[in-house]
XYZ file of C-alpha atoms in Angstrom:
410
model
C -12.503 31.971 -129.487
C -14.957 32.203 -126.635
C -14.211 32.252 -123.269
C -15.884 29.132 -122.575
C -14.178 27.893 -124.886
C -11.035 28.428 -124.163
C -12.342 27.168 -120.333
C -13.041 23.842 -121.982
C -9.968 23.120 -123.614
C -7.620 24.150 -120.210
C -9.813 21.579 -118.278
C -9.202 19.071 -121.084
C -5.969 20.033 -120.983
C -5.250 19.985 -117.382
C -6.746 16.108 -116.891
C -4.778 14.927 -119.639
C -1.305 15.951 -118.025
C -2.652 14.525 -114.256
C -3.589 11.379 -116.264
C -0.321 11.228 -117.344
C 1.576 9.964 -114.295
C -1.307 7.847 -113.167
C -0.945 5.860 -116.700
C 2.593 5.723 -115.652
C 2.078 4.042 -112.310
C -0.370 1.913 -113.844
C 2.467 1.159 -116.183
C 5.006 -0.187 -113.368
C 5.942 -3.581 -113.496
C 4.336 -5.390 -109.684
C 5.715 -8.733 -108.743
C 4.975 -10.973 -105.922
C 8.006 -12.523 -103.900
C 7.429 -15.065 -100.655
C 9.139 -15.724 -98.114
C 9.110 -17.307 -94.504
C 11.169 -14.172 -92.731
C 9.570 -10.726 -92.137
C 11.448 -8.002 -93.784
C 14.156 -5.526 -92.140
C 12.007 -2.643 -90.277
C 14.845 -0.623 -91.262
C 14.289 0.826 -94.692
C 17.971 0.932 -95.433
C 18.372 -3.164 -94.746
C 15.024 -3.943 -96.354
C 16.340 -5.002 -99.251
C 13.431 -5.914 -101.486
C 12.075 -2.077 -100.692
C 16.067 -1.203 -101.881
C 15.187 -3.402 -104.862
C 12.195 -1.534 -105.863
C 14.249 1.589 -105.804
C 17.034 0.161 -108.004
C 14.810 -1.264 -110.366
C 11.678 0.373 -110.559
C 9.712 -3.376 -110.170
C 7.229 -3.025 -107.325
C 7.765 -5.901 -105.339
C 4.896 -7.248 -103.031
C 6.194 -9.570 -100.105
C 4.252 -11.943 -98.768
C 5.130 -13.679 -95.938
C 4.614 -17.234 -95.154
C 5.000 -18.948 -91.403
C 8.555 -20.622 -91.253
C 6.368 -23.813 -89.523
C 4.134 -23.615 -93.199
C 6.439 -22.493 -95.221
C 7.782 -25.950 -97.632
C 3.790 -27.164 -97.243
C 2.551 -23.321 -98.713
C 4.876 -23.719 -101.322
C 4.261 -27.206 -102.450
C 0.391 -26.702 -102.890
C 1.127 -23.368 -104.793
C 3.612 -25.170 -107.294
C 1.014 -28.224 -107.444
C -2.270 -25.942 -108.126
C -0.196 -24.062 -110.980
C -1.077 -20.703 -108.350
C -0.101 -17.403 -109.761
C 3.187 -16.393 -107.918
C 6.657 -15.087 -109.225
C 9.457 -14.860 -107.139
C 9.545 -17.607 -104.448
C 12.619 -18.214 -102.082
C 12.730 -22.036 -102.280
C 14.496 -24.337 -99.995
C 16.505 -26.886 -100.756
C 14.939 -30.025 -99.904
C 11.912 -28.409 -102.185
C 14.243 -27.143 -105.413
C 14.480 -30.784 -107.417
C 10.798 -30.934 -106.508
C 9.355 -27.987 -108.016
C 11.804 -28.660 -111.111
C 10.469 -31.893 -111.754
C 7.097 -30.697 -111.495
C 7.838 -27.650 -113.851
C 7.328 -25.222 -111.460
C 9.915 -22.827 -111.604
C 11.950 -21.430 -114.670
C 15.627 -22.289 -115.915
C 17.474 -19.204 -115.295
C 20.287 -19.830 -117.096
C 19.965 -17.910 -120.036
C 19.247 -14.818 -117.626
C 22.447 -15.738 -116.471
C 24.296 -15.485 -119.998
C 23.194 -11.952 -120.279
C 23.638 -10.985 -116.123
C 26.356 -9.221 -114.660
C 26.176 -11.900 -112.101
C 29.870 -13.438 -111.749
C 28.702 -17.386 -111.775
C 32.795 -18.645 -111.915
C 32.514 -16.454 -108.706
C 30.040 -19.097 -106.595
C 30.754 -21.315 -104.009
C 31.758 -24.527 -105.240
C 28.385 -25.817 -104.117
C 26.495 -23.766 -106.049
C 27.656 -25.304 -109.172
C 27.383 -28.790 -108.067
C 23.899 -28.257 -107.129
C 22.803 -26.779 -110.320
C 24.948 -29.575 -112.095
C 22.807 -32.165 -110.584
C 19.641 -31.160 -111.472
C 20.702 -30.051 -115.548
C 20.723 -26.281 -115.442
C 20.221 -23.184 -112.848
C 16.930 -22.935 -111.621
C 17.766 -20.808 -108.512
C 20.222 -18.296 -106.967
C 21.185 -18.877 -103.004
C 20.633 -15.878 -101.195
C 23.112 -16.642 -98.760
C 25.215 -19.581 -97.218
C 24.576 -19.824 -93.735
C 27.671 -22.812 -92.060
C 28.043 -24.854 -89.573
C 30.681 -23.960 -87.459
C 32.893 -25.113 -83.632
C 32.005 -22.967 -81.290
C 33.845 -22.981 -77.901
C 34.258 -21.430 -74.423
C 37.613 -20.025 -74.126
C 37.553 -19.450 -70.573
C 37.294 -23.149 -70.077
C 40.165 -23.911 -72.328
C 42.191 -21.597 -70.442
C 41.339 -23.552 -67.052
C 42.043 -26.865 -68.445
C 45.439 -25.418 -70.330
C 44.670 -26.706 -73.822
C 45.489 -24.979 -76.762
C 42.328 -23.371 -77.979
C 40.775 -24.795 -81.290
C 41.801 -23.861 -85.171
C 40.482 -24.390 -88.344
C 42.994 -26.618 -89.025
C 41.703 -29.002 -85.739
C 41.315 -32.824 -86.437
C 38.271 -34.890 -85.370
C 40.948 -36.361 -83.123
C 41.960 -33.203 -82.072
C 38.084 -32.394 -81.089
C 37.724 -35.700 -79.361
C 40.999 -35.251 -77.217
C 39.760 -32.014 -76.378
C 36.939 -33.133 -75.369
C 37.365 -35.380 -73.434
C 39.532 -33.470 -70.821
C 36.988 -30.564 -70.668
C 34.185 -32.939 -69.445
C 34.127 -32.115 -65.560
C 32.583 -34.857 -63.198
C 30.760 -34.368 -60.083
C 31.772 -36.107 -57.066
C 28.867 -38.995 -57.285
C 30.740 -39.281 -61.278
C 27.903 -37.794 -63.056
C 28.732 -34.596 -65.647
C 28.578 -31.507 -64.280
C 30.219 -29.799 -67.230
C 29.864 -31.444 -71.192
C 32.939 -31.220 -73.239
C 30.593 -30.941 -76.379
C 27.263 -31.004 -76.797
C 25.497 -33.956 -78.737
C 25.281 -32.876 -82.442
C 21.924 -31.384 -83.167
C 19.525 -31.834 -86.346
C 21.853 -30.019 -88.691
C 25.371 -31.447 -87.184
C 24.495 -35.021 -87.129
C 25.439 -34.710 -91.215
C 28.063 -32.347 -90.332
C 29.951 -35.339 -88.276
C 28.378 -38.127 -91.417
C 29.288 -35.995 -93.933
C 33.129 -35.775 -92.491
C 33.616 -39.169 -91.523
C 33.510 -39.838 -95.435
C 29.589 -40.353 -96.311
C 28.243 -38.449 -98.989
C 25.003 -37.732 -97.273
C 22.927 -36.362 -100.456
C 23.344 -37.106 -104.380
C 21.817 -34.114 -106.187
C 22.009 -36.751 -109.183
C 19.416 -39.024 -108.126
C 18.316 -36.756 -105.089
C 19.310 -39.960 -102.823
C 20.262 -40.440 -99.360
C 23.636 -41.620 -99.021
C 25.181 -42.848 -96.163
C 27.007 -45.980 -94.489
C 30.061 -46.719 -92.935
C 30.891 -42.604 -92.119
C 27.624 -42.841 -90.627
C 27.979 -46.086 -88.548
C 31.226 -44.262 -87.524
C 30.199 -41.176 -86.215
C 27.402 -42.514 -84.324
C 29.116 -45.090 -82.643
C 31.537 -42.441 -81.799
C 28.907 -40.089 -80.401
C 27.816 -43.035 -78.449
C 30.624 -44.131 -76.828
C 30.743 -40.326 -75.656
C 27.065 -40.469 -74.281
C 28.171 -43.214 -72.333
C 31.205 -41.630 -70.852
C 29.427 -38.528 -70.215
C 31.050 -36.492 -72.600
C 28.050 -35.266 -74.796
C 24.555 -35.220 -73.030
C 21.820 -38.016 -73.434
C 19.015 -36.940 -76.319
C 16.529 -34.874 -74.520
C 13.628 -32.889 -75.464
C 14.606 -30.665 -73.068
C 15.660 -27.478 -75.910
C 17.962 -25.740 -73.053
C 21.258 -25.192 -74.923
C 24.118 -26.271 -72.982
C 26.497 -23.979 -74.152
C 25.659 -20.346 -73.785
C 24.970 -21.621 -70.120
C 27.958 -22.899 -69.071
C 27.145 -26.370 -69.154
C 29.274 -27.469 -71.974
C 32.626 -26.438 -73.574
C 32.179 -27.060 -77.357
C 29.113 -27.166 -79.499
C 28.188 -27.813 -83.415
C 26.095 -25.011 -84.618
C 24.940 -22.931 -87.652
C 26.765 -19.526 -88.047
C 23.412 -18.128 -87.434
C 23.649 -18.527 -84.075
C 26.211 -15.901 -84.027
C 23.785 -12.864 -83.967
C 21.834 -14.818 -81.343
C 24.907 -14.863 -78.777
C 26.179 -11.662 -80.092
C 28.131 -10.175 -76.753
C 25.352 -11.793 -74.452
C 26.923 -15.315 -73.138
C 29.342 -14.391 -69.841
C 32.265 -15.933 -70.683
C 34.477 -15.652 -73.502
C 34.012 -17.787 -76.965
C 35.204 -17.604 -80.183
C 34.930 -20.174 -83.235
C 36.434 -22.189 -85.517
C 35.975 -24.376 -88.594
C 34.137 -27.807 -87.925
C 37.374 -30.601 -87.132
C 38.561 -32.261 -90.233
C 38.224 -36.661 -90.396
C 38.299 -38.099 -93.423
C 37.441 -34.926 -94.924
C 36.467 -31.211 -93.843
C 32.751 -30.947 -94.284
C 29.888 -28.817 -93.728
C 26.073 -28.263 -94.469
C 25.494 -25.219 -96.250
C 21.564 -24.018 -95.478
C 19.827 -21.405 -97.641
C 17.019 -20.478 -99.646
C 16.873 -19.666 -103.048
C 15.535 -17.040 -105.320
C 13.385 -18.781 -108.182
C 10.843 -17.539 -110.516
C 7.650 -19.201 -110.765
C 6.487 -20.812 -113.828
C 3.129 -18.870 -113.712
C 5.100 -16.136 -113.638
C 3.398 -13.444 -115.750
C 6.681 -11.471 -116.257
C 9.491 -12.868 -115.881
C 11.638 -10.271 -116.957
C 10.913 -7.667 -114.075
C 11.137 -10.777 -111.631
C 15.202 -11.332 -113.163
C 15.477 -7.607 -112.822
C 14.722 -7.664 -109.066
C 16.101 -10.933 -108.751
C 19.655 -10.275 -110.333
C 19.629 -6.780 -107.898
C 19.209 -9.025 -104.730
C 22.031 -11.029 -105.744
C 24.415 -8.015 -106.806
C 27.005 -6.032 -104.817
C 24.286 -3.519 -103.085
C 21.299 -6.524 -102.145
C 24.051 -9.385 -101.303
C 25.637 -6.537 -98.243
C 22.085 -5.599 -97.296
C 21.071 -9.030 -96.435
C 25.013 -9.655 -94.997
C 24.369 -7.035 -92.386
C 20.692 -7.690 -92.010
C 21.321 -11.399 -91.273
C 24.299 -11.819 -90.765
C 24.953 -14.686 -93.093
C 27.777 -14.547 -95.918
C 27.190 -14.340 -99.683
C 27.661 -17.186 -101.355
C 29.485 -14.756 -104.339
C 33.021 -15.664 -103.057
C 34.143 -11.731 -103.740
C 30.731 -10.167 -101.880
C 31.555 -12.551 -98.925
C 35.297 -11.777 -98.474
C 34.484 -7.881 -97.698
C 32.846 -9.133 -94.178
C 29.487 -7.375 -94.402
C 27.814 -10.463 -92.492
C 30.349 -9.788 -89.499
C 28.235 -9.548 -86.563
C 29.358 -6.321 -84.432
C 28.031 -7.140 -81.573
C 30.289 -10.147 -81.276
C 32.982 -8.062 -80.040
C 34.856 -12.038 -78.638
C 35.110 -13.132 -81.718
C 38.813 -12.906 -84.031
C 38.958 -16.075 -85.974
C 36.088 -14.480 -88.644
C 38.148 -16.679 -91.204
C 36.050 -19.755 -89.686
C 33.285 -18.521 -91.926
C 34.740 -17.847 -95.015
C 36.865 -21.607 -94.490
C 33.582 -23.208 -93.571
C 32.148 -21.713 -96.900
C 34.842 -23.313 -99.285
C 34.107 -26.876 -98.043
C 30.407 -26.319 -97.348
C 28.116 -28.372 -99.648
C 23.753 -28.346 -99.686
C 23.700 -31.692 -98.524
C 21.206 -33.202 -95.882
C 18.986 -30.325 -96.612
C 17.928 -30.767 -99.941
C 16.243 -34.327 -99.267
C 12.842 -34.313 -97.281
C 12.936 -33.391 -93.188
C 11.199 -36.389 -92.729
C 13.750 -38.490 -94.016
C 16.445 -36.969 -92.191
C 14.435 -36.458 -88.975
C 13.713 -39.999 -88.731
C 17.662 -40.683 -89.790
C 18.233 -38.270 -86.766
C 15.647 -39.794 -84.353
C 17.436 -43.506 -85.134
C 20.809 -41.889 -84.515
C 19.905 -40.757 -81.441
C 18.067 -44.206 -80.255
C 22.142 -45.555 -81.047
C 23.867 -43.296 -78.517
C 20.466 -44.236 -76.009
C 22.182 -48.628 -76.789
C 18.481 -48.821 -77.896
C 19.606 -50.170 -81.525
C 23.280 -50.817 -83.317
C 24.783 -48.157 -84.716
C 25.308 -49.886 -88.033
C 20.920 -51.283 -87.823
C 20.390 -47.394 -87.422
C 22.224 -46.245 -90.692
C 20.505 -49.443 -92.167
C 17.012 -48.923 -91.413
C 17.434 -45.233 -92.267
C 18.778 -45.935 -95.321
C 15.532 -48.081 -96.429
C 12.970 -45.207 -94.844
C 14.370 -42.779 -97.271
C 14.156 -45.341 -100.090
C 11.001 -46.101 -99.422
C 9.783 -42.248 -98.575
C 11.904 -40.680 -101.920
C 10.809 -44.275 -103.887
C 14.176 -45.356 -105.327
C-alpha cells in the first residue's frame, strides 16, 4: 500500500472519530422552559442547569417579564406557538386545559418515582377539579401572621401561636393600636389585608372563595363578614385607610401585625430592627390560607415530550425540590421534601416558630389565585371602597359576585 495511501485513509479515519461526538451533541435532546424569574447566578442553585446535568436534556430558559408574563403565555397557547415546558400560574391552568394547550401528565405519573399520595392536600383537589394532572407545583409559597415581638412585650400580651383565634387576633389587636394625643394612630395593630390576604380573612370566615369545578367565584356571607370586620377596624384606627401609598407599615414600625406571603421572609431576613417572628394565619370558622405557585406543564406543541417529563420529574425530585427550597426560600409542596427545612431562610436568625410554614401548608388551598386578577382585583378594589363607608359591605360582595359572573360568563 502506498504511502499516500495509507495518508488518505488516516485522514478519513481521523474525521470520522471527531464526527463522532459532534453527531452525539447533535443527538441531545434541547427543550425550551419559560418562566417569569431569572435563574440562580449560582450554578449550584440553578436548578434547571442541575437538571441538564442529571438528565442529559439541554434545557433553554427563557425568561418572560413577571408584568407580561399570564398575557405571553396566553397568546403562545392561543397561536398553537412551539414551546415545551411552561411554568403556568394558576389563574391560567383551567385555561390552557380547556383550550388543549398543555398535556395530561398523568400517565407520566403512573410510571414516575414522584410520590403523588405525598402532595399537599391541595394539589389533589386542584387536579380533581379539572379531570386529571396537567401540572406539578413547584412550590407552595403561604400566607402567614407576622408580628413585632418587641411590641407584644411592651403591651404584656402573650405573643401569637398557630393555634390563635380570629378573636384572639382581633383582641390583640386592638390593644396594640397606640393613639396620638389629638386620637389619631400613631402605631396600627395590623395592617389592612393586602391583595392576597383579603381571601385569606374570606376564605376563613367560611367562604369558599374558588370552585376548581366550575372555576367560579364563590363568596357571601364570610365575605360580608370579614369586610365589615375590617371596616369597623378602619374606623377605629386599628388597620390603616386603603392607600396607594406601597410603604409597608410593618418592617417600619408603624404596625404590630401584618398578613403576608411567606415570601416575604427572605425580604426581611435579619434586616427589620426589632424583633419578629410568625405564626399561622388565626383560625374563624376555619383555618385557611392561599397557597400561590406556578406550575410545571408541558406544552401541547411539545415536540418531545418525553425529555420535557425527564427534566420535569428531576425538578420535582429530592435534588431540584431543595435547590429551589434554598434558592427561594419557599417549601415543597411534596409533604416529605418540605419537612427537611431546606426553604428555611438563614438569615432570619428571629425566627423559631418555622412550624408556621409547614401548618400553613396543610390547610393551604389554590384558591383566589386560580380565577382571573381582574376579577379579584376589582373584588379587592370594592372591599376596600367598604372599609372607606363608600358602599355596604354586603352590596360589595354582591356586585363582585356579578363582575366575575359576567367576566368568567357563568
Amino acid at each position: 500500500m502506498s504511502r499516500k495511501l495509507i495518508a488518505l485513509l488516516l485522514s478519513v479515519l481521523m474525521i470520522a472519530a471527531m464526527a463522532v461526538p459532534v453527531a452525539m451533541a447533535e443527538a441531545q435532546p434541547t427543550v425550551s422552559l419559560t418562566v417569569w424569574n431569572e435563574p440562580n447566578e449560582d450554578p449550584a442553585m440553578n436548578m434547571y442547569l442541575q437538571a441538564e446535568k442529571a438528565t442529559g436534556v439541554k434545557v433553554n430558559v427563557t425568561v418572560i417579564p413577571e408584568t407580561e408574563y399570564s398575557s405571553k403565555l396566553n397568546q403562545m397557547v392561543a397561536s398553537k406557538s412551539d414551546a415545551d415546558i411552561m411554568i403556568v400560574w394558576e389563574c391560567d391552568l383551567k385555561n390552557f386545559v380547556e383550550a388543549n394547550g398543555i398535556l395530561k401528565l398523568d400517565d407520566y405519573l403512573a410510571k414516575s418515582s414522584i410520590d403523588q399520595k405525598d402532595f399537599i392536600d391541595a394539589v389533589a383537589n386542584l387536579s380533581s377539579g379539572l379531570g386529571a394532572t396537567y401540572g406539578l407545583p413547584w412550590c407552595a409559597a403561604t400566607e402567614i401572621l407576622y408580628y413585632n415581638q418587641d411590641m407584644f412585650d411592651a403591651a404584656g400580651i402573650a405573643y401569637p401561636t398557630n393555634d390563635w383565634t380570629y378573636a384572639d387576633f382581633q383582641a390583640a389587636a386592638q390593644k396594640l393600636t397606640q393613639k396620638n394625643a389629638d386620637g389619631t394612630t400613631k402605631v396600627y395593630g395590623c395592617t389592612l389585608p393586602n391583595l392576597q390576604t383579603w381571601w385569606a380573612g374570606v376564605g376563613a370566615a367560611g367562604d369558599q372563595v374558588y370552585d376548581p369545578s366550575n372555576g367560579q367565584l364563590v363568596i357571601g356571607d364570610g365575605a360580608t363578614k370579614f369586610v365589615t370586620d375590617c371596616a369597623q377596624m378602619v374606623k377605629d384606627g386599628v388597620m390603616p385607610q386603603p392607600s396607594s401609598d406601597t410603604a409597608d407599615l410593618f418592617s417600619s414600625g408603624m404596625a404590630a401585625m401584618s398578613w403576608q406571603g411567606s415570601w416575604q421572609i427572605g425580604t426581611y431576613g435579619g434586616n427589620l430592627p426589632f424583633n419578629w417572628d410568625i405564626a399561622v394565619l388565626p383560625k374563624d370558622a376555619r383555618q385557611y390560607n392561599t397557597l400561590h405557585t406556578g406550575f410545571y406543564t408541558i406544552s401541547s406543541t411539545c415536540k418531545n415530550p418525553d425529555a420535557a417529563w425527564k427534566v420535569i420529574e428531576y425538578l420535582m425530585g429530592p435534588d431540584g425540590q431543595a435547590i429551589n427550597s434554598k434558592s427561594s426560600g419557599n417549601p415543597s409542596a411534596l409533604k416529605a421534601i418540605a419537612a427537611k427545612g431546606d426553604w428555611k431562610v438563614a438569615a432570619a436568625t428571629s425566627i423559631e416558630n418555622w412550624d408556621a410554614i409547614t401548618k400553613s401548608l396543610e390547610c393551604g388551598v389554590f384558591g383566589y389565585t386560580c380565577l382571573p386578577a381582574g376579577v379579584t382585583g376589582n373584588a379587592v378594589n370594592l372591599f376596600q371602597s367598604a372599609t372607606l363607608g363608600q358602599i355596604a359591605p354586603k352590596d360589595a360582595v354582591s356586585q363582585a359576585m356579578q363582575y366575575a359572573a359576567e367576566t368568567i360568563g357563568y
